XYZ file of C-alpha atoms in Angstrom:
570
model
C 23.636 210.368 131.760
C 19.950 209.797 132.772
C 17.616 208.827 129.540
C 14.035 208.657 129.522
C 12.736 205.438 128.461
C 10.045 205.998 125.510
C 7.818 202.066 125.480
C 6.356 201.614 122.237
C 2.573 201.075 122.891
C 0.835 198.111 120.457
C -2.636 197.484 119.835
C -2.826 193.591 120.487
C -5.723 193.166 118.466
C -4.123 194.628 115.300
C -0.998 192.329 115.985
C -2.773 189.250 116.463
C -4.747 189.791 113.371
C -1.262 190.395 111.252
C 0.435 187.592 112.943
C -1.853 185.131 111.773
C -2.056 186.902 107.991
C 2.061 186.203 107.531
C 2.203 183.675 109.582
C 4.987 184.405 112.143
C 5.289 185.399 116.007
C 3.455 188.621 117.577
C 6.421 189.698 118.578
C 7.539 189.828 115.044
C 4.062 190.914 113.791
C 4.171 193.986 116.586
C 7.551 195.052 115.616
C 6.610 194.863 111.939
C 3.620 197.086 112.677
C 5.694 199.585 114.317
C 8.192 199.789 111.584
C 5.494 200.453 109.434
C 5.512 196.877 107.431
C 1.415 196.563 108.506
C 0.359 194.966 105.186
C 1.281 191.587 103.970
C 2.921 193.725 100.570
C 5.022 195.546 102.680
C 6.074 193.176 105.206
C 7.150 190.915 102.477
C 8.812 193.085 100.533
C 11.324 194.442 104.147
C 11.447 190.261 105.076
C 12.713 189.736 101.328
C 14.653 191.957 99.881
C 15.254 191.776 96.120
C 17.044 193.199 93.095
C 14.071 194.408 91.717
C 12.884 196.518 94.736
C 15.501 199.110 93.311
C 14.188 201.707 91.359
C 14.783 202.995 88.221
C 18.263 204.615 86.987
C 16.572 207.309 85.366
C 14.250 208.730 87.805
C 17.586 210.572 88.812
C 17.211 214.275 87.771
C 20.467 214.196 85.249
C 21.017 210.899 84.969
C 20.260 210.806 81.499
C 22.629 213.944 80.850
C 25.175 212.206 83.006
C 24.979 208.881 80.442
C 24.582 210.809 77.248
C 28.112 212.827 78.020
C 29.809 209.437 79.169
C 28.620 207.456 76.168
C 30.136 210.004 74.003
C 33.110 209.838 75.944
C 33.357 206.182 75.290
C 32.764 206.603 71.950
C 35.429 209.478 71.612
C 37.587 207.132 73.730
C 38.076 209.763 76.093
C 39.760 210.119 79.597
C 37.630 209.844 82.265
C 39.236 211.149 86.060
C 36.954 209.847 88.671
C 37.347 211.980 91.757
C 36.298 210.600 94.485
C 35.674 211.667 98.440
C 38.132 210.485 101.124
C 36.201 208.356 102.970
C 34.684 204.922 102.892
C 31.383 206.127 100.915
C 34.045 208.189 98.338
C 36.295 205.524 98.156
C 34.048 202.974 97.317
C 32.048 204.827 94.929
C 35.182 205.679 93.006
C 36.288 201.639 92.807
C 32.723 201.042 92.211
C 32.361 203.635 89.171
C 36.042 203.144 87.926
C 35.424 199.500 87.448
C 32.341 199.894 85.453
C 33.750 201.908 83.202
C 36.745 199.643 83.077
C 34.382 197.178 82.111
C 32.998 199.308 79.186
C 36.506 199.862 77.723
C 36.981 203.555 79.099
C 40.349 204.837 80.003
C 40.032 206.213 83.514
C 42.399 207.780 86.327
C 41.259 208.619 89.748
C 41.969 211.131 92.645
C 41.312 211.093 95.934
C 42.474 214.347 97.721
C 44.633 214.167 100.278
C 42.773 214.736 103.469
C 45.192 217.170 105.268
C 46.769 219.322 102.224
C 43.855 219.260 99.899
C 41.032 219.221 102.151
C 37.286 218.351 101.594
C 35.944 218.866 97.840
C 37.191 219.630 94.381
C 40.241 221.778 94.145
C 41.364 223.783 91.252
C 45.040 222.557 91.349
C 44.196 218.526 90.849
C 41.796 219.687 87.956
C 44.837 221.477 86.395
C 46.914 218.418 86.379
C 44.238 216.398 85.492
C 43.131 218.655 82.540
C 47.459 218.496 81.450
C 47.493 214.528 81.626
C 45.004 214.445 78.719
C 41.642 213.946 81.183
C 38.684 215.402 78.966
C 35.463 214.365 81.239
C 35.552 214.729 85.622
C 33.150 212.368 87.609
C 32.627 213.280 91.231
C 31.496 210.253 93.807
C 30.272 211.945 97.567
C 31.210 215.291 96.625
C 30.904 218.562 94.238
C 27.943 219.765 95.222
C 28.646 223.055 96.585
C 32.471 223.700 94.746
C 31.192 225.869 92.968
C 34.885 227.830 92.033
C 36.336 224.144 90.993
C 33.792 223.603 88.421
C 33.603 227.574 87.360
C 37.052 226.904 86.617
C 36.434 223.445 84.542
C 33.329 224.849 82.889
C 35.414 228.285 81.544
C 38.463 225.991 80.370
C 36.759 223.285 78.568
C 36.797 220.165 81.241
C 33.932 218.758 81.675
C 32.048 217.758 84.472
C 29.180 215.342 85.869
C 28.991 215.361 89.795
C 27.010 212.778 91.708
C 27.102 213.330 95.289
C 24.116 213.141 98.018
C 24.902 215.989 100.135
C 22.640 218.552 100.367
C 22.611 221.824 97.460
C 23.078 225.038 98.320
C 19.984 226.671 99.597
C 20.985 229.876 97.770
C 23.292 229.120 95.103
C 21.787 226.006 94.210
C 23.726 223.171 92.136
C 27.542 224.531 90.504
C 28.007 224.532 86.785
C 27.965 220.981 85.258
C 27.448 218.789 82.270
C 24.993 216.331 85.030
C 24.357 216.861 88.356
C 23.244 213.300 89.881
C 21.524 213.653 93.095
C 18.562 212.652 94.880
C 18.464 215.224 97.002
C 18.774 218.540 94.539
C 16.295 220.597 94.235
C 13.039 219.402 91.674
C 14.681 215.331 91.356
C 11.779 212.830 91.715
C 13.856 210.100 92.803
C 11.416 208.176 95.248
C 14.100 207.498 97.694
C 16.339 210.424 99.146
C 18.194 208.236 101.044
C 20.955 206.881 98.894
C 24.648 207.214 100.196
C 26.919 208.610 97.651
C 28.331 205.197 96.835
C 24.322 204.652 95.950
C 24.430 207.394 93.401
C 28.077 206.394 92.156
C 25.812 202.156 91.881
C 22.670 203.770 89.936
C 25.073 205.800 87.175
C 26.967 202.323 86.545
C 23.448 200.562 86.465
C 22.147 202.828 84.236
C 25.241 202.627 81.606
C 25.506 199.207 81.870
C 21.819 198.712 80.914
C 22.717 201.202 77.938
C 25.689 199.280 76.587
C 23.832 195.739 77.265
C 25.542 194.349 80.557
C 23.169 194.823 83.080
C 23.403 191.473 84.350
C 26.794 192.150 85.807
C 25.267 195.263 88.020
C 24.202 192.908 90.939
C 28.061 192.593 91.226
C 28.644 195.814 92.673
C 26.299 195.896 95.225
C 28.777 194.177 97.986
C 31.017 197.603 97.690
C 27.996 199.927 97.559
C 26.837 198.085 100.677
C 29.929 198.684 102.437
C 29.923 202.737 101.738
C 26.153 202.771 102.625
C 26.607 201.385 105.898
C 29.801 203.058 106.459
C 28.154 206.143 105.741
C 25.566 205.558 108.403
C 22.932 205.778 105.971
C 19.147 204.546 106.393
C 18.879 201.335 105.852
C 15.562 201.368 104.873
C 13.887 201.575 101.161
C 16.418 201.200 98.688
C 19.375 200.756 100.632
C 17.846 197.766 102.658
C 18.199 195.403 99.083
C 21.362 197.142 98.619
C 23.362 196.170 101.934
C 20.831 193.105 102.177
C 21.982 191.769 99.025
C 25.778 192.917 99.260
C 25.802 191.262 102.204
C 24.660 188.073 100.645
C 27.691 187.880 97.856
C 30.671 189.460 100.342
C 31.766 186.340 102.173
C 31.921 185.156 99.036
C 33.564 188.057 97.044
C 36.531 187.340 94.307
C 38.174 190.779 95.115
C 41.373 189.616 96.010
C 41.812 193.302 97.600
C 38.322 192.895 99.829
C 39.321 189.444 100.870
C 42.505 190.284 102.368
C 40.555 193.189 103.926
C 37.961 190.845 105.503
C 41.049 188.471 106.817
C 42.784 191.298 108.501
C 39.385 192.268 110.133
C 38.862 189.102 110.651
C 35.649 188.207 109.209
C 34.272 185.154 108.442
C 31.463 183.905 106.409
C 28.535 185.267 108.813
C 28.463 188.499 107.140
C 26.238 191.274 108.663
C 26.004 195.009 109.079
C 27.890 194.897 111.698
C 31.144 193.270 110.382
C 30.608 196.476 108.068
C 30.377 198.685 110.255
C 32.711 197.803 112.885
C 35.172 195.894 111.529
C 35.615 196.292 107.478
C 34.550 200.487 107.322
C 37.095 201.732 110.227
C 39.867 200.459 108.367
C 38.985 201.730 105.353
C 38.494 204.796 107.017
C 42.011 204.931 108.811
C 43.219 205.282 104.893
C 41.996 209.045 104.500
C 42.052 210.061 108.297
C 45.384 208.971 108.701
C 46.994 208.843 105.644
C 46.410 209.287 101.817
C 42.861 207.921 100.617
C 44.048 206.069 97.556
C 45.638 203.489 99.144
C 41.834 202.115 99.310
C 41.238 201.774 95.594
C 44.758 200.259 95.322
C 43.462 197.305 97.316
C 40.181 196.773 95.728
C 41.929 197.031 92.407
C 44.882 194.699 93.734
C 45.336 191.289 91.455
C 48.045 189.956 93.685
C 47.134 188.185 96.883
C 50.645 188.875 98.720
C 50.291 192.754 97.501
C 47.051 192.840 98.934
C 47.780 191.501 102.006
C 50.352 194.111 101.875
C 47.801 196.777 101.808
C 45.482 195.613 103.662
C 47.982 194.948 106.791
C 49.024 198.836 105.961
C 44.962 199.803 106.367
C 45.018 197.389 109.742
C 48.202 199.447 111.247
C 46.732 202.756 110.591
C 43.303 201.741 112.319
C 45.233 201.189 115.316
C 47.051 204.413 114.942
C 43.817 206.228 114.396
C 42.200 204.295 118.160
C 45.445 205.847 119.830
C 45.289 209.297 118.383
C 41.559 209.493 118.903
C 41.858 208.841 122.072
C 44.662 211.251 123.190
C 42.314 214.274 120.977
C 39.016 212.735 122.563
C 40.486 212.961 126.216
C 41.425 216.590 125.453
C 38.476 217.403 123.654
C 36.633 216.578 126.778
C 38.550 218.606 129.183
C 37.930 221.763 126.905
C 34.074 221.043 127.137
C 33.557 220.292 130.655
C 32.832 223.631 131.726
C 30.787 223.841 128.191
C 28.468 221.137 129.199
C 25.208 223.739 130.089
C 25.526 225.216 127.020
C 22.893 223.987 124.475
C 26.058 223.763 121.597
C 29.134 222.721 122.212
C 32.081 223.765 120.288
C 36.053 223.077 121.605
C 39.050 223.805 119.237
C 42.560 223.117 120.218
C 46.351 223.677 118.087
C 47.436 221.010 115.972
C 44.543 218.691 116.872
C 44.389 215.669 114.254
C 42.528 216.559 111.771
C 41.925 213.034 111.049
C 39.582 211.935 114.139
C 38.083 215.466 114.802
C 35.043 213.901 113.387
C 34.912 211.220 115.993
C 35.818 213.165 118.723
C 33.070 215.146 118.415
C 30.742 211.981 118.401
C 31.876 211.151 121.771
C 31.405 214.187 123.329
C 27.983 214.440 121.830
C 27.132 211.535 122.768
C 28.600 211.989 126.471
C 26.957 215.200 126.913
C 24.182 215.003 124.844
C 24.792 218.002 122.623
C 25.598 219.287 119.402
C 29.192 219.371 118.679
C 31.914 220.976 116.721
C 35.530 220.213 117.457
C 38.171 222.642 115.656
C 41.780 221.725 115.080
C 43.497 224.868 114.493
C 46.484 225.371 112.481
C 47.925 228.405 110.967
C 44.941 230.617 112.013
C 42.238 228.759 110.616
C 40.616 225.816 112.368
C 39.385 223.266 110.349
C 36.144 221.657 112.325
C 34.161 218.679 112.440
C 30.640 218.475 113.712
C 28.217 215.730 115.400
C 24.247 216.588 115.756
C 21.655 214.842 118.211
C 18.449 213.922 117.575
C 16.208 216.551 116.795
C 18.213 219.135 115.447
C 19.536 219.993 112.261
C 23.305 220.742 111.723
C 23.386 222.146 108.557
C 20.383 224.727 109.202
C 22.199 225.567 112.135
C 25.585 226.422 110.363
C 23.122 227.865 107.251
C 21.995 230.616 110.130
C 25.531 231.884 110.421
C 27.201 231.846 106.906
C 29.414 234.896 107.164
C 31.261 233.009 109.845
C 33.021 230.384 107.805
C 35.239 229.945 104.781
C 33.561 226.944 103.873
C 31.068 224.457 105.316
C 28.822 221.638 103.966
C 27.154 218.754 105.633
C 23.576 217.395 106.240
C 21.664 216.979 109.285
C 23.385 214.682 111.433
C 27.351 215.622 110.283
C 28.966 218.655 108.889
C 32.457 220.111 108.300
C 33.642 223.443 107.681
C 36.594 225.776 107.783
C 36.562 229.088 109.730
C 39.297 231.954 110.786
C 40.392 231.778 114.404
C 39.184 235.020 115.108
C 35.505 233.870 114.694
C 35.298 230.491 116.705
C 33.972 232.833 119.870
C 31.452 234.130 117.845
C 30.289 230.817 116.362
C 29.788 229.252 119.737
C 27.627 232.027 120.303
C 25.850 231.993 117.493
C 25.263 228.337 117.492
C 24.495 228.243 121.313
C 21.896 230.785 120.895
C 20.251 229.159 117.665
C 20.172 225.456 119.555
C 18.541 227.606 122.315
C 15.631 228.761 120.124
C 15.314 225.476 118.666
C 15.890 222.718 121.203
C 13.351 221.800 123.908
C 14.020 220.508 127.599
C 13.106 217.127 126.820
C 15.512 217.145 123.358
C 18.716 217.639 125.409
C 17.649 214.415 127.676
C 18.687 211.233 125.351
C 15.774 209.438 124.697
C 15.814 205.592 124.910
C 13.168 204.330 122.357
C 12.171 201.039 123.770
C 9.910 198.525 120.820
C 8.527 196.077 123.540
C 8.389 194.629 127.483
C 9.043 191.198 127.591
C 8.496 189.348 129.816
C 11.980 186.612 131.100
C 10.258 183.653 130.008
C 10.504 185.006 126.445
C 14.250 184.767 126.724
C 15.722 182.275 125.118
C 18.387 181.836 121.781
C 14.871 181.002 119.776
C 14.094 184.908 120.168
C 17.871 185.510 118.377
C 16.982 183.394 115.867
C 13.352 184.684 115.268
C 14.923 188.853 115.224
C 17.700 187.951 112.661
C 15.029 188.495 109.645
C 14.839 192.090 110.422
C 18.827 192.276 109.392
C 20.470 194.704 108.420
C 20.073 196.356 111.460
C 21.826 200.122 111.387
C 20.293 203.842 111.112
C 16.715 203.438 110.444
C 16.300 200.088 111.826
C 18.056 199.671 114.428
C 18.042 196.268 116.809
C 15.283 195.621 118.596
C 15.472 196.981 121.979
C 13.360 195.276 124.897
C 12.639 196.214 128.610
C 12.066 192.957 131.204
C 10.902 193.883 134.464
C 11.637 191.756 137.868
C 15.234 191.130 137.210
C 17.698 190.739 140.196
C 21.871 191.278 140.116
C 23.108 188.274 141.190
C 26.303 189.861 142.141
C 28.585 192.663 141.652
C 29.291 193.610 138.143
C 32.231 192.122 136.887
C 34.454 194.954 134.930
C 36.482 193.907 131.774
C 38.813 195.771 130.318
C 38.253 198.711 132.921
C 35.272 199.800 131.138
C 32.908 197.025 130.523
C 30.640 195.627 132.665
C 29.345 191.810 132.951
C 25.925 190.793 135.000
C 24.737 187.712 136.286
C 21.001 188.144 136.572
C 18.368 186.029 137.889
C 14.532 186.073 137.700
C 11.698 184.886 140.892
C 11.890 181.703 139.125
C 15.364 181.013 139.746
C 16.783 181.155 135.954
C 19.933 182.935 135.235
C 20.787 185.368 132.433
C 24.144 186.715 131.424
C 24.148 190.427 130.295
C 27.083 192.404 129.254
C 27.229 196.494 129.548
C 30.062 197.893 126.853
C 31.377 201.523 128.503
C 29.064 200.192 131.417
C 32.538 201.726 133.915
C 30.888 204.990 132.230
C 27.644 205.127 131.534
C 26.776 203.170 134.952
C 28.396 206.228 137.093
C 26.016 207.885 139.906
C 24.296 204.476 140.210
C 24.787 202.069 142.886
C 24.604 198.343 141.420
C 23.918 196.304 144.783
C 24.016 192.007 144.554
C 20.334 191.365 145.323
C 18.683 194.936 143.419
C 15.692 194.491 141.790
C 16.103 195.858 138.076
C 14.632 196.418 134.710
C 16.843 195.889 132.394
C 16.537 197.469 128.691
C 18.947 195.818 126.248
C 19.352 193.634 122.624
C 19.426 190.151 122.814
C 22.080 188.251 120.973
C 24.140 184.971 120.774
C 27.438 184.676 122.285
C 29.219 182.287 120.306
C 32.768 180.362 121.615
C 34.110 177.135 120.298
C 31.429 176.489 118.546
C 28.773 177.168 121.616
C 25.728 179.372 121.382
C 24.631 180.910 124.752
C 21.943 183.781 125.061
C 23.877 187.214 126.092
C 21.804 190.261 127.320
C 23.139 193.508 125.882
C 22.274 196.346 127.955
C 21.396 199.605 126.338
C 20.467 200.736 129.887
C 18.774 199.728 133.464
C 17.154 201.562 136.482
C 15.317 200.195 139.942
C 12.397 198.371 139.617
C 10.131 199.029 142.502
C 7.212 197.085 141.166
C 6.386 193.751 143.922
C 5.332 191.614 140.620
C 7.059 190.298 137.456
């Protein structure tokens, strides 16, 4: 699909000015500027993260409720369920919390509910057996925000209940009945940053008690799991969760979770911990647990103490990964044949029998992403069709869902993701609905992908020095993404060499002579209705990184995207 290339404009006076107040490169000084680091406070505070750029506990609308009710609980000796979402932000959140309260000397249980016969959210039935097994106090991590029957039914029969979640309240309804509701983004909290994932919120209730019973120190600790659910999550990694995943990222190679460091084995990661290890490597096994199986088998690992167990567990988390690629692909592939005649529609939704319920979710972020729509992907089973949905830039999923309530059973989300539940007998009427609100809402230009570009560069700026200079803006992820350049009077050497049957390798050269090797991932795909002839002049948009093998460092030119260059100079 065609995208229109957006260059980031700089004003060379203001960068040369900046670059010679912190002392580094104007490349680094523009980029700064245009991430909005233009004082010598700011930029030193994104260049060096620290604990102490965290705010306060506190600030958290409820989190002194939330504290008060769990110190009495500790006092009382209580029970304390955590209950935690299925995936890696819920999952993490729940080790994270269930550990700190370990620490305190509480007695705790978890749940995590079983993705395919318990669904999304709090369910009466768990909070029954719960409530029978002696359980006194519930804690929610990345859910319980809108189950509003679930905690109706634990306020009216004396269990009580503290959510912390980050998923957005119900407009109407607002928050459900609760001892503490913990969330930035309720209604009337002054937290400064609304960004937190919901292993964030699950990190600043253990700060906060920790502080209260005198072990603060040991907080730092747990910010190599809440890293791994905030990136996981795809969560801004700006603000507060920049020192989060900056510093997690710091202490993970180095972790003495047996659990985490059989996980990082099987993923095969080694002491160059970034984001991306995270995000690609670490999180999608993690993941496979409540897409593919039961959820728990996550907090069994982190709370492992026996290597050979945990390499046990782990290798079961590795197998269904690779069980979740091969299923997502089959549902992608027919996810895609039920939307090509959808494609000039301004919302796509597709539903199909029996579809896995566990990759819906990424299905629908391939076709979004193919066709450059919003997308909800329905799996439907017993007359009801449980869906997943993917946004684009630009437009709001859970307003659009909010605009349509009488169609579903159920439905929560945010912006960029959302799930719901809805009878069979309504998906026509949803994709008209939702067609004809992206209609009203979405521009021309908003259905085009847009390609935001931070700088043109020009080839003799290419070098592994330039790697080196753009690895103090890590982590890179949502908010801060990689650096993407544009370098004019590039020529294909050759004809792209395919790998895999989908990727693409160039040999380029500039009118100097010098020779650059750039790789294209889904370049088969993404490089269809062009014609890539040896000898075309280019310009070539892409990340620069370092190819390492055996120990060797070469510059490798990833492309984000390329078109003709019909200019006659560099």
């Amino acid at each position: 699909m065609t995208k229109r290339w957006t260059i980031r404009k700089h004003d060379y006076e203001k960068v040369r000015a900046f670059k010679d107040l912190i002392n580094v490169s104007p490349l680094i000084a523009a980029l700064l500027i245009s991430r909005g680091h233009d004082t010598k406070q700011s930029a030193h505070k994104f260049l060096n993260p620290q604990f102490s750029d965290l705010h306060e506990p506190f600030l958290l609308m409820g989190m002194k409720e939330a504290v008060q009710r769990i110190l009495k609980a500790l006092e009382n000796k209580e029970k304390i369920l955590i209950w935690g979402d299925y995936d890696v932000d819920g999952t993490t959140g729940t080790v994270l919390l269930r550990k700190t309260l370990q620490i305190l000397g509480a007695e705790t249980g978890f749940h995590v509910p079983n993705r395919f016969t318990e669904g999304y959210g709090i369910n009466i039935p768990a909070l029954e057996k719960a409530q029978a097994k002696g359980f006194s106090l519930a804690i929610s991590v990345d859910c319980g925000i809108r189950s509003f029957e679930p905690l109706e039914w634990a306020r009216d029969n004396g269990l009580d209940f503290i959510v912390t979640d980050h998923h957005l309240s119900d407009e109407i309804r607002g928050n459900p009945p609760a001892v503490a509701v913990v969330n930035p983004n309720q209604p009337g909290c002054p937290y400064p940053d609304k960004n937190l994932a919901g292993v964030g919120v699950a990190f600043k209730l253990a700060h906060a008690l920790l502080r209260e019973k005198g072990k603060e120190h040991l907080a730092n600790s747990f910010l190599k799991i809440a890293a791994i659910g905030t990136v996981a999550d795809v969560m801004q990694l700006t603000g507060e969760n920049r020192a989060i995943v900056s510093l997690g990222l710091k202490d993970l190679s180095t972790t003495k979770n047996i659990g985490l460091k059989a996980l990082m084995e099987v993923a095969e990661c080694r002491s160059d911990m970034t984001s991306y290890h995270i995000g690609f490597r670490i999180a999608p096994r993690i993941n496979a647990a409540g897409r593919m199986d039961v959820a728990r088998h996550v907090v069994e690992l982190f709370e492992c103490e026996d290597f050979n167990e945990a390499r046990k567990l782990a290798g079961i988390l590795d197998s269904r990964n690779r069980e979740r690629q091969q299923v997502q692909q089959q549902i992608t592939e027919l996810a895609l044949f039920e939307a090509k005649d959808l494609g000039s529609q301004n919302f796509v939704v597709v539903a199909g029998e029996n579809w896995h319920r566990g990759v819906i979710g990424l299905a629908a972020s391939k076709i979004a992403e193919k066709l450059y729509r919003p997308t909800i992907v329905l799996s439907i089973e017993n007359g009801f069709a449980h869906g997943s949905a993917r946004s684009i830039a630009n437009y709001h999923l859970l307003n659009a869902l909010e605009s349509c309530p009488e169609l579903f059973e159920q439905f929560g989300g945010h912006a960029a993701a959302a799930g719901m539940k809805i009878k069979v007998e309504n998906i026509g009427s949803l994709r008209e609905s939702l067609n004809r609100h992206a209609g009203d809402v979405l521009l021309d230009d908003d259905l085009i992908p847009e390609l935001k570009i931070d700088a043109v560069i020009t080839p003799q700026t290419l070098n592994l020095k330039l790697v080196e200079e753009l690895r103090c803006f890590e982590p890179f992820g949502a908010g801060n993404p990689k650096p993407i350049f544009v370098t004019r009077g590039l020529f294909l050497r050759d004809s792209p060499f395919v790998m895999k049957q989908k990727h693409l390798k160039m040999r380029l050269y500039d009118e100097t002579g010098r020779q650059f090797e750039a790789v294209w991932w889904d370049g088969v795909e993404k490089s269809k209705e062009r014609t890539l002839h040896p000898e075309s002049r280019i310009e070539l948009a892409y990340t620069p990184e370092a190819n390492i093998w055996q120990g060797n460092s070469r510059l490798q030119l990833v492309v984000e995207d390329l078109r003709a260059d019909n200019q006659t100079g560099a």
